[in-house]
């Protein structure tokens, strides 16, 4: 969800800047002119564009990994259960909510 929002903002930055410039020039409301001018200055800032680009890349990778993880098995509890079955014996014992060392398989 956020990935789409960040990408939409990044890909449409010139059009957004144009729209803000138009609001700044043509609006009769002083508050709208001020806010449009302030936003226009902010989105033209190198740091803003750099941060937006970095976040777009981070969120794209998170989304890609999320899709890959869900391909294997959509339920993380089944994956965890499979991991437990591989790493613990069937005679697991619990004491105080923690697995005893005896329940670990010896390699």
Tab-separated table of C-alpha atoms in Angstrom:
chain	number	residue	atom	x	y	z
A	1	UNK	CA	0.000	0.000	0.000
A	2	UNK	CA	2.663	2.532	1.006
A	3	UNK	CA	4.838	1.405	-1.878
A	4	UNK	CA	2.110	2.447	-4.343
A	5	UNK	CA	1.693	5.808	-2.613
A	6	UNK	CA	5.409	6.585	-2.583
A	7	UNK	CA	5.813	5.479	-6.206
A	8	UNK	CA	2.811	7.550	-7.301
A	9	UNK	CA	4.251	10.597	-5.577
A	10	UNK	CA	7.734	10.022	-6.992
A	11	UNK	CA	6.536	9.324	-10.544
A	12	UNK	CA	4.192	12.320	-10.628
A	13	UNK	CA	6.378	14.886	-8.873
A	14	UNK	CA	6.561	17.291	-11.865
A	15	UNK	CA	2.773	17.292	-12.270
A	16	UNK	CA	2.291	17.773	-8.532
A	17	UNK	CA	4.717	20.709	-8.594
A	18	UNK	CA	2.808	22.253	-11.514
A	19	UNK	CA	-0.503	21.875	-9.693
A	20	UNK	CA	0.914	23.460	-6.538
A	21	UNK	CA	2.390	26.306	-8.574
A	22	UNK	CA	-0.997	26.925	-10.175
A	23	UNK	CA	-2.721	26.951	-6.785
A	24	UNK	CA	-0.065	29.330	-5.471
A	25	UNK	CA	-0.567	31.707	-8.415
A	26	UNK	CA	-4.340	31.579	-8.874
A	27	UNK	CA	-5.885	30.889	-5.486
A	28	UNK	CA	-7.712	33.718	-3.761
A	29	UNK	CA	-7.376	32.140	-0.329
A	30	UNK	CA	-4.193	33.353	1.397
A	31	UNK	CA	-3.916	30.139	3.428
A	32	UNK	CA	-4.086	27.985	0.273
A	33	UNK	CA	-1.427	30.147	-1.405
A	34	UNK	CA	0.834	29.856	1.628
A	35	UNK	CA	0.402	26.075	1.956
A	36	UNK	CA	0.895	25.496	-1.779
A	37	UNK	CA	4.069	27.607	-1.736
A	38	UNK	CA	5.390	25.802	1.326
A	39	UNK	CA	4.681	22.354	-0.167
A	40	UNK	CA	6.209	23.414	-3.473
A	41	UNK	CA	9.426	24.456	-1.743
A	42	UNK	CA	9.489	21.196	0.232
A	43	UNK	CA	9.014	18.854	-2.744
A	44	UNK	CA	11.667	20.628	-4.790
A	45	UNK	CA	14.213	20.037	-2.024
A	46	UNK	CA	16.965	17.519	-2.847
A	47	UNK	CA	16.654	15.818	0.562
A	48	UNK	CA	12.935	15.228	0.024
A	49	UNK	CA	13.469	13.709	-3.421
A	50	UNK	CA	16.373	11.585	-2.156
A	51	UNK	CA	14.343	10.305	0.812
A	52	UNK	CA	11.399	9.562	-1.443
A	53	UNK	CA	13.654	7.608	-3.809
A	54	UNK	CA	15.255	5.653	-0.962
A	55	UNK	CA	11.858	4.799	0.542
A	56	UNK	CA	10.532	3.728	-2.848
A	57	UNK	CA	13.456	1.303	-3.189
A	58	UNK	CA	13.109	-0.015	0.367
A	59	UNK	CA	9.360	-0.526	0.065
A	60	UNK	CA	9.746	-2.182	-3.347
A	61	UNK	CA	12.148	-4.737	-1.837
A	62	UNK	CA	9.894	-5.336	1.168
A	63	UNK	CA	6.963	-5.895	-1.178
A	64	UNK	CA	9.027	-8.261	-3.340
A	65	UNK	CA	10.113	-10.296	-0.304
A	66	UNK	CA	6.561	-10.367	1.028
A	67	UNK	CA	5.339	-11.799	-2.277
A	68	UNK	CA	8.104	-14.443	-2.262
A	69	UNK	CA	7.353	-15.449	1.319
A	70	UNK	CA	3.647	-15.805	0.574
A	71	UNK	CA	4.375	-17.995	-2.460
A	72	UNK	CA	5.898	-20.670	-0.229
A	73	UNK	CA	3.023	-20.809	2.243
A	74	UNK	CA	0.563	-18.025	3.011
A	75	UNK	CA	0.320	-19.017	6.676
A	76	UNK	CA	3.418	-18.207	8.761
A	77	UNK	CA	2.188	-20.497	11.548
A	78	UNK	CA	2.310	-23.541	9.259
A	79	UNK	CA	5.869	-22.614	8.257
A	80	UNK	CA	6.810	-22.227	11.920
A	81	UNK	CA	5.145	-25.533	12.756
A	82	UNK	CA	7.168	-27.211	10.000
A	83	UNK	CA	10.346	-25.687	11.399
A	84	UNK	CA	9.489	-26.924	14.894
A	85	UNK	CA	8.810	-30.422	13.563
A	86	UNK	CA	12.265	-30.466	11.973
A	87	UNK	CA	14.099	-29.101	15.007
A	88	UNK	CA	12.407	-30.693	18.008
A	89	UNK	CA	11.676	-34.282	18.972
A	90	UNK	CA	8.107	-35.468	19.420
A	91	UNK	CA	8.733	-35.850	23.164
A	92	UNK	CA	8.937	-32.139	23.832
A	93	UNK	CA	8.640	-31.150	27.449
A	94	UNK	CA	7.948	-27.701	28.739
A	95	UNK	CA	8.888	-26.244	32.063
A	96	UNK	CA	7.857	-22.694	32.873
A	97	UNK	CA	6.807	-22.155	29.255
A	98	UNK	CA	10.328	-22.789	27.914
A	99	UNK	CA	11.425	-25.891	26.024
A	100	UNK	CA	13.799	-28.082	28.000
A	101	UNK	CA	17.236	-28.743	26.565
A	102	UNK	CA	16.265	-32.432	26.433
A	103	UNK	CA	13.760	-31.626	23.701
A	104	UNK	CA	16.445	-30.449	21.257
A	105	UNK	CA	17.609	-33.010	18.725
A	106	UNK	CA	21.221	-33.901	18.988
A	107	UNK	CA	23.105	-33.428	15.754
